[in-house]
mmCIF file of C-alpha atoms and ligand atoms in Angstrom:
data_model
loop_
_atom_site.group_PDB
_atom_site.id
_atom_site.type_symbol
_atom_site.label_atom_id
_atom_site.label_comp_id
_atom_site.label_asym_id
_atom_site.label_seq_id
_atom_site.Cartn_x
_atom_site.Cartn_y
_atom_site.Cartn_z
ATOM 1 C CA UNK N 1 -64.064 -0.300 -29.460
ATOM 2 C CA UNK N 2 -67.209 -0.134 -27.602
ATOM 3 C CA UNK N 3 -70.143 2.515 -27.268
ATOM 4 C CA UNK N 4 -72.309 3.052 -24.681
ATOM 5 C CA UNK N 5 -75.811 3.462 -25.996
ATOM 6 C CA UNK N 6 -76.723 5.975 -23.153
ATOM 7 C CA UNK N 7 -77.343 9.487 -24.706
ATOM 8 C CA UNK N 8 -73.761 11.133 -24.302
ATOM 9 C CA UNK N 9 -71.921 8.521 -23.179
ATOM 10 C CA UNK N 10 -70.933 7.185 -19.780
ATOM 11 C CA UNK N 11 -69.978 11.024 -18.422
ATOM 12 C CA UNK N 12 -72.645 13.411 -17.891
ATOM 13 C CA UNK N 13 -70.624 15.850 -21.019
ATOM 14 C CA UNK N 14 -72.014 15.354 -24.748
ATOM 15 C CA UNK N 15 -69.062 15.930 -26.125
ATOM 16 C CA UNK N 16 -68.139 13.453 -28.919
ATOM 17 C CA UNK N 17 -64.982 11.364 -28.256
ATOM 18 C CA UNK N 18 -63.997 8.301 -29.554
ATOM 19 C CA UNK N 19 -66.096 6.372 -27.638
ATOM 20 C CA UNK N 20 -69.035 8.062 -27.402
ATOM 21 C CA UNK N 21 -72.165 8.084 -29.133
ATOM 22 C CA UNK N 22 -72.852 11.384 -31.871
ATOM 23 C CA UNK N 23 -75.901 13.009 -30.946
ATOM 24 C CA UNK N 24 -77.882 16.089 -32.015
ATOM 25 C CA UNK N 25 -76.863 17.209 -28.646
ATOM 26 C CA UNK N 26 -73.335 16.309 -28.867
ATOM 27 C CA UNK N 27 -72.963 18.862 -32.240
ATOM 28 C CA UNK N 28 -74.390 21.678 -30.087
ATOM 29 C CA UNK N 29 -71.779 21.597 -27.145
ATOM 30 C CA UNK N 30 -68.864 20.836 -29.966
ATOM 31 C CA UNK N 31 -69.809 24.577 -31.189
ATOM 32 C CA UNK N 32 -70.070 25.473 -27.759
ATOM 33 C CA UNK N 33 -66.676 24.006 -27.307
ATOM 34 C CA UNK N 34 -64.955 25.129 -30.777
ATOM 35 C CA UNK N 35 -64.672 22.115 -31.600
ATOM 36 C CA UNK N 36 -64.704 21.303 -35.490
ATOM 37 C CA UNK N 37 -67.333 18.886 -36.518
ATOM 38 C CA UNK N 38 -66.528 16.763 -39.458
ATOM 39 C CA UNK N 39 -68.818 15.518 -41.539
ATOM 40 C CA UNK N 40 -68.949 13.283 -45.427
ATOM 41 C CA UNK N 41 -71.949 11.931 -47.390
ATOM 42 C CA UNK N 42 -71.952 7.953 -47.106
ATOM 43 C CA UNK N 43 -74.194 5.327 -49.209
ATOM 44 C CA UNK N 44 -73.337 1.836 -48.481
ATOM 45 C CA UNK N 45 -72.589 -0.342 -45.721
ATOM 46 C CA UNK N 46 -68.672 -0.129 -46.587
ATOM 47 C CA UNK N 47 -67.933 3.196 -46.625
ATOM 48 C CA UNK N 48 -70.157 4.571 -43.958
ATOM 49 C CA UNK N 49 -68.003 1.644 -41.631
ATOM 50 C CA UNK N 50 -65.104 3.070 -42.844
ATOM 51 C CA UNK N 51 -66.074 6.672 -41.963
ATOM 52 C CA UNK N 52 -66.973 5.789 -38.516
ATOM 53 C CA UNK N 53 -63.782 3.998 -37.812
ATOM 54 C CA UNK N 54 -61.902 7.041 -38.863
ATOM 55 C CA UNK N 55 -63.971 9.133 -36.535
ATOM 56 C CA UNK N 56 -66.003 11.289 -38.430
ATOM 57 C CA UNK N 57 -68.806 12.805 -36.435
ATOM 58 C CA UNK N 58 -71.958 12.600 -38.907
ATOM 59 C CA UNK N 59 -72.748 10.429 -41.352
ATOM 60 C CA UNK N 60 -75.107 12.242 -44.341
ATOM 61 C CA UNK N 61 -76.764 9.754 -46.393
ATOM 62 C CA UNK N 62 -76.992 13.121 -49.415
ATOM 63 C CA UNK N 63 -79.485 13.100 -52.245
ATOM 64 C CA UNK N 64 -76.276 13.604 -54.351
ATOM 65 C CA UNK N 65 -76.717 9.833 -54.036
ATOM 66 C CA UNK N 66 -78.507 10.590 -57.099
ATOM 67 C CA UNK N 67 -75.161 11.432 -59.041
ATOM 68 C CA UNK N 68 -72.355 10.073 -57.378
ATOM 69 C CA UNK N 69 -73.651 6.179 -57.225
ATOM 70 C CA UNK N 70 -76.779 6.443 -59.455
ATOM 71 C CA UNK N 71 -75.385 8.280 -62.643
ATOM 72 C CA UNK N 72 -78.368 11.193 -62.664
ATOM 73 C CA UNK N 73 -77.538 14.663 -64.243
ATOM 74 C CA UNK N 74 -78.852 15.943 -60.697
ATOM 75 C CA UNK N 75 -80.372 15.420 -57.512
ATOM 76 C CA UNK N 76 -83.878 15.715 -58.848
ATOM 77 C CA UNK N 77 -84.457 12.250 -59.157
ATOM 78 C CA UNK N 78 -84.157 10.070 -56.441
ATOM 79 C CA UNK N 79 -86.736 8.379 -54.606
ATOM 80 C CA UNK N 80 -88.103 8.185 -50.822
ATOM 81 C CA UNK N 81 -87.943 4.171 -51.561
ATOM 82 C CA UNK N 82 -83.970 4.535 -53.031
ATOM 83 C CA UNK N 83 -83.027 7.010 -50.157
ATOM 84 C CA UNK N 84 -84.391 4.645 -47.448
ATOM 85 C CA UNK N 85 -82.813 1.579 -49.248
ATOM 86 C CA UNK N 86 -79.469 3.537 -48.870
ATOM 87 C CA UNK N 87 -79.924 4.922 -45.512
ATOM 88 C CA UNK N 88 -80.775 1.732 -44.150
ATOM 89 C CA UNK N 89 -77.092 0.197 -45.773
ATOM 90 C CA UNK N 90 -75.264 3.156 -43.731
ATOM 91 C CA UNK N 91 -77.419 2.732 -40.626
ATOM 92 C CA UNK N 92 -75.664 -1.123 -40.505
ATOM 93 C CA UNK N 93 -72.225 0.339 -40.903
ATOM 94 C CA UNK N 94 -72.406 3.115 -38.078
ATOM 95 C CA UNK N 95 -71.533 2.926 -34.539
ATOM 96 C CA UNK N 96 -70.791 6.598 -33.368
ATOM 97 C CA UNK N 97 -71.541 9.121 -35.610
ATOM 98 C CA UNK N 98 -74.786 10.845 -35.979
ATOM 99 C CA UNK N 99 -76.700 9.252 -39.315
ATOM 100 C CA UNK N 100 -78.631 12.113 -41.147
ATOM 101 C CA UNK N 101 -80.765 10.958 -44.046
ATOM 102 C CA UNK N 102 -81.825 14.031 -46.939
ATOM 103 C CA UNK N 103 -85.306 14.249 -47.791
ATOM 104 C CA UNK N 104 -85.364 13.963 -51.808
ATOM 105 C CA UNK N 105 -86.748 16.375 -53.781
ATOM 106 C CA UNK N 106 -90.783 15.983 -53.762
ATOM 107 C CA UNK N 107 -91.106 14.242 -50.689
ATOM 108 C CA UNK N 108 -91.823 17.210 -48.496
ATOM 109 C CA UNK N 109 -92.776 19.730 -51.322
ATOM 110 C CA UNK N 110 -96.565 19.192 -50.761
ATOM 111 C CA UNK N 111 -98.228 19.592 -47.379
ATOM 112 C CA UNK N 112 -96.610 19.377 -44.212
ATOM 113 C CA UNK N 113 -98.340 16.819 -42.985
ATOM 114 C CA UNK N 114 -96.824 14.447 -46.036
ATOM 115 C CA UNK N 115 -93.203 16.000 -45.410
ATOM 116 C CA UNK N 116 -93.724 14.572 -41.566
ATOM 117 C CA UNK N 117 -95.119 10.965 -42.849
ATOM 118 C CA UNK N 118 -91.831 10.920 -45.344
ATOM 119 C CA UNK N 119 -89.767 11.818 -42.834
ATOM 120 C CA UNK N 120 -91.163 9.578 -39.793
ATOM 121 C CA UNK N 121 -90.445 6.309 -42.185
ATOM 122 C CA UNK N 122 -86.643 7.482 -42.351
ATOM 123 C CA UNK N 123 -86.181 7.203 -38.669
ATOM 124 C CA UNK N 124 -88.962 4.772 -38.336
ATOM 125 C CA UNK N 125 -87.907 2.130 -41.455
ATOM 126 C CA UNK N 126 -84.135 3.198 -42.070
ATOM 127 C CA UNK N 127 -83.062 4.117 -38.868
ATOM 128 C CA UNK N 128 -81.851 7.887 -39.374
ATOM 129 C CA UNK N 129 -81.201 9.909 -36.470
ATOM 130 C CA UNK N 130 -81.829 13.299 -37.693
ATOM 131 C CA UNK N 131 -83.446 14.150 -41.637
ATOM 132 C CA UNK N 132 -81.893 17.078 -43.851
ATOM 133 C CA UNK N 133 -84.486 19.272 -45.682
ATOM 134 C CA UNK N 134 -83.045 21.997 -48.263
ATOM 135 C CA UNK N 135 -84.686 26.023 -47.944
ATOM 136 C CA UNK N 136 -86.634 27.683 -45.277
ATOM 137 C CA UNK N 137 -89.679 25.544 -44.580
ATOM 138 C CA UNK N 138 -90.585 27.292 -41.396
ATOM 139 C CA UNK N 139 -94.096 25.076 -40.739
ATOM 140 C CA UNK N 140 -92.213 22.039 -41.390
ATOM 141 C CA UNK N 141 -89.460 22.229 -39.202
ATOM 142 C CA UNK N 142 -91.473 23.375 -36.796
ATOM 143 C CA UNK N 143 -94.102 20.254 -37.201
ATOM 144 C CA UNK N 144 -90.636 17.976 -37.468
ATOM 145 C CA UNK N 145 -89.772 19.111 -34.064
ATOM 146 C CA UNK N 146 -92.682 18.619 -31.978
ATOM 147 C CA UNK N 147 -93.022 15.162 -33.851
ATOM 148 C CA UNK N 148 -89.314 14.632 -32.085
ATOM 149 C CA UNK N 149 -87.607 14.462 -35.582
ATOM 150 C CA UNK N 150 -83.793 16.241 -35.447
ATOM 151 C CA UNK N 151 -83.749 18.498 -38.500
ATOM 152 C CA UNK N 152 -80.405 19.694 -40.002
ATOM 153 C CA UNK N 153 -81.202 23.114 -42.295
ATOM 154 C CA UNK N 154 -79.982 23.319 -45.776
ATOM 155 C CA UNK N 155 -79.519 26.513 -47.267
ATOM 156 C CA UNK N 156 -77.658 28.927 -49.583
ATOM 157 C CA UNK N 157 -76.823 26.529 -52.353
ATOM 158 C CA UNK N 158 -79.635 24.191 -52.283
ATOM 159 C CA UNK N 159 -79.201 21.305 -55.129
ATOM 160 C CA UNK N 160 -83.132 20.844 -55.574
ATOM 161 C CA UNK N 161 -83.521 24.310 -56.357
ATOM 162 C CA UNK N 162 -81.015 23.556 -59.861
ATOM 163 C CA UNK N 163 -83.912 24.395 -62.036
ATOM 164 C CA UNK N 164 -84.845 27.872 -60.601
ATOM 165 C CA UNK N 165 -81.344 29.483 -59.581
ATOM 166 C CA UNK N 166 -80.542 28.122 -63.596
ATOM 167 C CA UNK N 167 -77.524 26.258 -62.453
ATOM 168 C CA UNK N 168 -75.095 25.523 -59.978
ATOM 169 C CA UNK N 169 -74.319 29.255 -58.616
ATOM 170 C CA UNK N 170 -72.815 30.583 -55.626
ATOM 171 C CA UNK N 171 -75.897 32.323 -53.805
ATOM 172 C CA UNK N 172 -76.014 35.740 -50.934
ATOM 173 C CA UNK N 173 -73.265 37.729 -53.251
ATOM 174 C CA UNK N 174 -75.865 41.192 -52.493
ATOM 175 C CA UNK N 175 -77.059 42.857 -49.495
ATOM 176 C CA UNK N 176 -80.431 42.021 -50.100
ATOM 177 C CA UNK N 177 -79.896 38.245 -50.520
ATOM 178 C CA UNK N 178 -77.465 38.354 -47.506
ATOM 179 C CA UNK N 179 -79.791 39.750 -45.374
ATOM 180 C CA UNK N 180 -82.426 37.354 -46.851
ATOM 181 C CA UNK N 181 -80.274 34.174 -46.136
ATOM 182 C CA UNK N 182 -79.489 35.262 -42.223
ATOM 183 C CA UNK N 183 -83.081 35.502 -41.574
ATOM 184 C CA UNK N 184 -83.874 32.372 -43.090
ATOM 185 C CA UNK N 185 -81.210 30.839 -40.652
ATOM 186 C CA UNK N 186 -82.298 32.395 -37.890
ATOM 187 C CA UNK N 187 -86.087 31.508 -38.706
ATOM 188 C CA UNK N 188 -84.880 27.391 -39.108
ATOM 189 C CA UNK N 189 -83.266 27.658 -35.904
ATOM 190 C CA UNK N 190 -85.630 29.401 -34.168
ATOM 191 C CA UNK N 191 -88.370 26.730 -35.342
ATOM 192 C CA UNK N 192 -86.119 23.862 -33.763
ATOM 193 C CA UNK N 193 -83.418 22.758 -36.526
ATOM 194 C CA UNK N 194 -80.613 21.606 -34.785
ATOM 195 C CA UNK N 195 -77.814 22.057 -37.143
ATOM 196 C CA UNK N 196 -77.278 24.100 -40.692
ATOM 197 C CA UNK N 197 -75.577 22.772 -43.595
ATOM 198 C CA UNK N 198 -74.401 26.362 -45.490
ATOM 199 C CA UNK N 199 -73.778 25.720 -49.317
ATOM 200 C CA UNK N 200 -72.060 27.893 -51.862
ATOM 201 C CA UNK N 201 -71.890 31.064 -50.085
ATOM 202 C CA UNK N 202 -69.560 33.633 -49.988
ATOM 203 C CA UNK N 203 -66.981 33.141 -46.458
ATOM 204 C CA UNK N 204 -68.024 35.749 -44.839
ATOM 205 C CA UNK N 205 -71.722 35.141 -44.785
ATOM 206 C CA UNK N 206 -70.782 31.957 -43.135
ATOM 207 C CA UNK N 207 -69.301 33.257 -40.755
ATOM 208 C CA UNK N 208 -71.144 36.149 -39.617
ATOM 209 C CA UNK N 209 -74.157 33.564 -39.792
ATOM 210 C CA UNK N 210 -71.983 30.988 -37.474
ATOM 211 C CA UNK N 211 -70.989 33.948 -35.071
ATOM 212 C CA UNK N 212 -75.257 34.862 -34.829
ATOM 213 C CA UNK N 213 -76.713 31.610 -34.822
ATOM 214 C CA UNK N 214 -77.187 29.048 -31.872
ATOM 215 C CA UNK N 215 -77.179 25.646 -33.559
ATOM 216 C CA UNK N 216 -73.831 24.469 -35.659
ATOM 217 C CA UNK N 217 -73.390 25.369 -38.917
ATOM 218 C CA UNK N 218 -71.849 22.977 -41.418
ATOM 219 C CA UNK N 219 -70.504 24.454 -44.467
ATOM 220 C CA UNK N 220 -70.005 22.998 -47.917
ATOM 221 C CA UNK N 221 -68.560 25.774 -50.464
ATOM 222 C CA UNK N 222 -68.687 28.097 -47.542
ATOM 223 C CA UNK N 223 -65.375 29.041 -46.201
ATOM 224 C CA UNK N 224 -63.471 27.872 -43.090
ATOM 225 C CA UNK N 225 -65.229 29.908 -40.359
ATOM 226 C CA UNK N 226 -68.528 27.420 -40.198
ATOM 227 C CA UNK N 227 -68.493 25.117 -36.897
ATOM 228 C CA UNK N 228 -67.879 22.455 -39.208
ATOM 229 C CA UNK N 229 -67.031 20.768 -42.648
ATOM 230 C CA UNK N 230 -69.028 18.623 -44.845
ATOM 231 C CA UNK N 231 -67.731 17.113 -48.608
ATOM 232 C CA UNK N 232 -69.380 14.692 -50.566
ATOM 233 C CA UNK N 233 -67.327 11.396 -50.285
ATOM 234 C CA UNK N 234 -66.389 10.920 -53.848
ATOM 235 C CA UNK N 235 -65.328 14.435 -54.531
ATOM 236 C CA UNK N 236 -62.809 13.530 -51.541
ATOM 237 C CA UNK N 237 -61.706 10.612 -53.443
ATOM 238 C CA UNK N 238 -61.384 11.219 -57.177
ATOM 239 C CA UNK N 239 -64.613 8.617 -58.095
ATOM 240 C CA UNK N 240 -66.740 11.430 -59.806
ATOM 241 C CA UNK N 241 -65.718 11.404 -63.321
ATOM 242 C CA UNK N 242 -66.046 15.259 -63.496
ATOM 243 C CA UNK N 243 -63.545 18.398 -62.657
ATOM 244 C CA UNK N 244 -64.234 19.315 -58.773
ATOM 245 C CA UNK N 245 -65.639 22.686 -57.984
ATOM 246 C CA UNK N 246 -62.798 25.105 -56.368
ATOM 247 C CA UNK N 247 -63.798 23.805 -52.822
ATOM 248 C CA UNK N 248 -63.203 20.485 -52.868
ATOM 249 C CA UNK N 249 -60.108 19.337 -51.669
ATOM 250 C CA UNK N 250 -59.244 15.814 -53.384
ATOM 251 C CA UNK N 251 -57.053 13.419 -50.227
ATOM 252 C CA UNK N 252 -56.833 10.407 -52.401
ATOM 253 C CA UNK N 253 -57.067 9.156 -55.799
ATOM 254 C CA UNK N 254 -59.655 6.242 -55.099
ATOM 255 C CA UNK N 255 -60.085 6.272 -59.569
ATOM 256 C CA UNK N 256 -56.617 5.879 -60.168
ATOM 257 C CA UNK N 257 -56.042 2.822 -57.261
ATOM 258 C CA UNK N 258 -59.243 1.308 -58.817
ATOM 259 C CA UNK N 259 -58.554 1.378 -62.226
ATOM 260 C CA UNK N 260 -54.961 -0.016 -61.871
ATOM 261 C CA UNK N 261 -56.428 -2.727 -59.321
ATOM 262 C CA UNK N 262 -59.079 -4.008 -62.499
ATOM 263 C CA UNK N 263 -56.532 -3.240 -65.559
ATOM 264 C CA UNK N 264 -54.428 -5.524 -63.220
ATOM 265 C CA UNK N 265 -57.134 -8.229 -62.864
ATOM 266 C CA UNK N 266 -58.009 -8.248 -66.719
ATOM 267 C CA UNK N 267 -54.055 -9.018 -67.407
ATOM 268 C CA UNK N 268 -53.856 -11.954 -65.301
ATOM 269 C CA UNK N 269 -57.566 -13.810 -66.124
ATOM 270 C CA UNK N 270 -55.876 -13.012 -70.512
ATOM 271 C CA UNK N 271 -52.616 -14.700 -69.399
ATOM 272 C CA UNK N 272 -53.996 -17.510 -67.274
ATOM 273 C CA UNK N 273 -52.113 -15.644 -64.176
ATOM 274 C CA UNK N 274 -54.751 -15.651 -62.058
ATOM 275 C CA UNK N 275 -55.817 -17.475 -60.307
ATOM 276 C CA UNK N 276 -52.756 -19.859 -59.079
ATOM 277 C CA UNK N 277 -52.135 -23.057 -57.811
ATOM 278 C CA UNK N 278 -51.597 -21.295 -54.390
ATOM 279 C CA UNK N 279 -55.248 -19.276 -54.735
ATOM 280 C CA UNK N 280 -56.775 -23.252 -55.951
ATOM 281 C CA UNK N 281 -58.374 -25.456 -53.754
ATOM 282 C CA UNK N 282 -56.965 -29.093 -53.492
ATOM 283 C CA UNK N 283 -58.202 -32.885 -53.029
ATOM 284 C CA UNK N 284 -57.083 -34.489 -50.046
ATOM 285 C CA UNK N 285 -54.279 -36.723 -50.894
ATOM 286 C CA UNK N 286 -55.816 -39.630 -50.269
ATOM 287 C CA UNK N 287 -58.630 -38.654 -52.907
ATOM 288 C CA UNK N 288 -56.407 -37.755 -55.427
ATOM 289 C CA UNK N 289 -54.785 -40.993 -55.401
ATOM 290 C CA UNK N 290 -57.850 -43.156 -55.484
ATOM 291 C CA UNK N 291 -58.711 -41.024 -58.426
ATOM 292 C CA UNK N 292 -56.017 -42.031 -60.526
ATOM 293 C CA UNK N 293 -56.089 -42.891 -64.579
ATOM 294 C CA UNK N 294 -57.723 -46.359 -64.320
ATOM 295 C CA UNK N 295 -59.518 -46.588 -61.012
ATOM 296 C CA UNK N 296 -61.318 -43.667 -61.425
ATOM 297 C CA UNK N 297 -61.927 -40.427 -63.976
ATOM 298 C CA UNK N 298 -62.466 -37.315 -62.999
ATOM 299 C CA UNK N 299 -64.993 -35.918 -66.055
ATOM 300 C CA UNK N 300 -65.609 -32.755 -64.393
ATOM 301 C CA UNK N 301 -65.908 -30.422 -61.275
ATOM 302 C CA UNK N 302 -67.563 -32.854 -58.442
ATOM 303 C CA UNK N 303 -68.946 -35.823 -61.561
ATOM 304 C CA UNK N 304 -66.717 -39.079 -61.154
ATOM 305 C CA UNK N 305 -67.152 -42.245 -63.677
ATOM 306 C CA UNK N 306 -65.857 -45.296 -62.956
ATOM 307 C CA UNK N 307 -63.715 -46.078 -65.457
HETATM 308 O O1 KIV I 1 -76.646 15.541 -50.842
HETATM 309 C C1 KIV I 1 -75.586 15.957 -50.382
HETATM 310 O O2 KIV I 1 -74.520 15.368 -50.572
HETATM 311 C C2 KIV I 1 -75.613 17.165 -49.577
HETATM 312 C C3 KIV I 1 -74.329 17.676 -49.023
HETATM 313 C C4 KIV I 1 -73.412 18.092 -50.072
HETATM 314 C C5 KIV I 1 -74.526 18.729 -48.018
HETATM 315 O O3 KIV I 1 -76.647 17.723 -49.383
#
């Protein structure tokens, strides 16, 4: 496969295809187009290869990083330093699709001017393309943009916000918080984000807020009416250990194929099945021979007496 590193590919179109680069651009004419935009969370070199070769259009390196590989009760935790250590793995694995790295929580909570020196060193030091921020932060998107840093919105169900909507709840279930939630899209758009993640909201906010708004939305938890899709990899997979919420929708049983593959491995190491003769390296002939009882003993692993 190869990719053309001119913005949009050889033709003049942005449209994504399989050989051309994913660009903020590109998701715009997609929604322009109708067509779907599909996007999963990566963390490592590995996967995020994998999800380019399968053609997925953008790459999110998510704070849910913080769960899913790190073992934290929430998102809360992770660090600018552990984000960029990630983002910088997926950045190595990606060819085509359009690497988006989330701010984590506290890095632009203070002034804006810090929120635009955390988010320069993600483009700058890890190579992301575009950085998610969760909530209406007007000012900063704003600042983002004229400091020619993409910015893909995050709002509805906002994980950093855990501690003051008291849980994981579906958000914009009355008039007042509907209306609420459209002008906060319209505000991030209007200040230069260039995509929306929608999160736990009922479907037809979504899509009234899709129909309105000029950039893409990507909904997670938010029906089938957003210009595109986005699940966290390892609720697509079966690798988080906990029941999925009612939107995910599992396509493989990674857990299961895993677990098998090691209970397999134990086995054969306890019955001396693995490895065989066939998975051994062997002495040349000639060495072998020269090494036999009375010429010369073999004591151990590369140490030869003479006998
Ligand atoms: O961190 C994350 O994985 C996310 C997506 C679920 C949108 O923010």
């Amino acid at each position: 496969m190869s990719i053309t590193h001119f913005p949009g590919g050889a033709s003049s179109s942005p449209l994504a295809s399989p050989l051309t680069k994913v660009t903020m651009p590109t998701l715009s004419e997609m929604k322009r187009q109708g067509k779907p935009i599909s996007a999963l969370t990566a963390y490592d070199y590995g996967t995020s290869r994998l999800l380019d070769e399968a053609g997925i259009d953008l790459v999110l390196v998510g704070d849910s990083l913080a769960m899913v590989v790190l073992g934290h009760e929430n998102t809360l935790a992770v660090t600018v330093d552990e984000m960029l250590h990630h983002t910088r793995a997926v950045r190595r694995g990606v060819r085509r699709a359009l690497v988006v790295a989330d701010m984590p929580f506290g890095s632009y909570h203070g002034t804006v001017a810090e929120g635009v020196a955390n988010a320069v060193r993600f483009v700058k030091e890890a190579g992301a393309e575009a950085v998610k921020i969760e909530g209406p932060r007007i000012e900063l998107v704003l600042a983002l943009t004229e400091a020619e840093i993409p910015v893909v919105g995050h709002l509805g169900l906002t994980p950093q916000s855990v501690n003051r909507m008291g849980g994981y709840r579906v958000q914009a279930r009355s008039v007042e918080t509907v209306r609420q939630l459209k002008a906060d899209a319209l505000a991030l758009a209007q200040a230069g984000a260039g995509a929306l993640v929608l999160e736990g909201i009922p479907r037809e906010v979504a899509a009234g807020i899709t129909a309105e708004l000029p950039i893409p939305t990507i909904g997670i938890g938010a029906g089938p009416d957003c210009d595109g899709q986005i699940l966290v990899f390892h609720d697509l997979v079966n690798l988080t250990f906990t029941p999925p919420a009612k939107f995910v929708r599992r396509y493989g049983d990674a857990a299961a194929l895993f677990r098998t593959a090691v209970e397999h491995y134990r086995e054969d190491v306890e019955h001396r099945a693995f490895p065989s003769d066939e998975e051994s390296y062997h002495l040349p002939d000639e060495v072998r021979k020269s090494l036999k009882p009375g010429r010369n003993t073999l004591t151990k692993v590369g140490v030869i007496q003479k006998a």
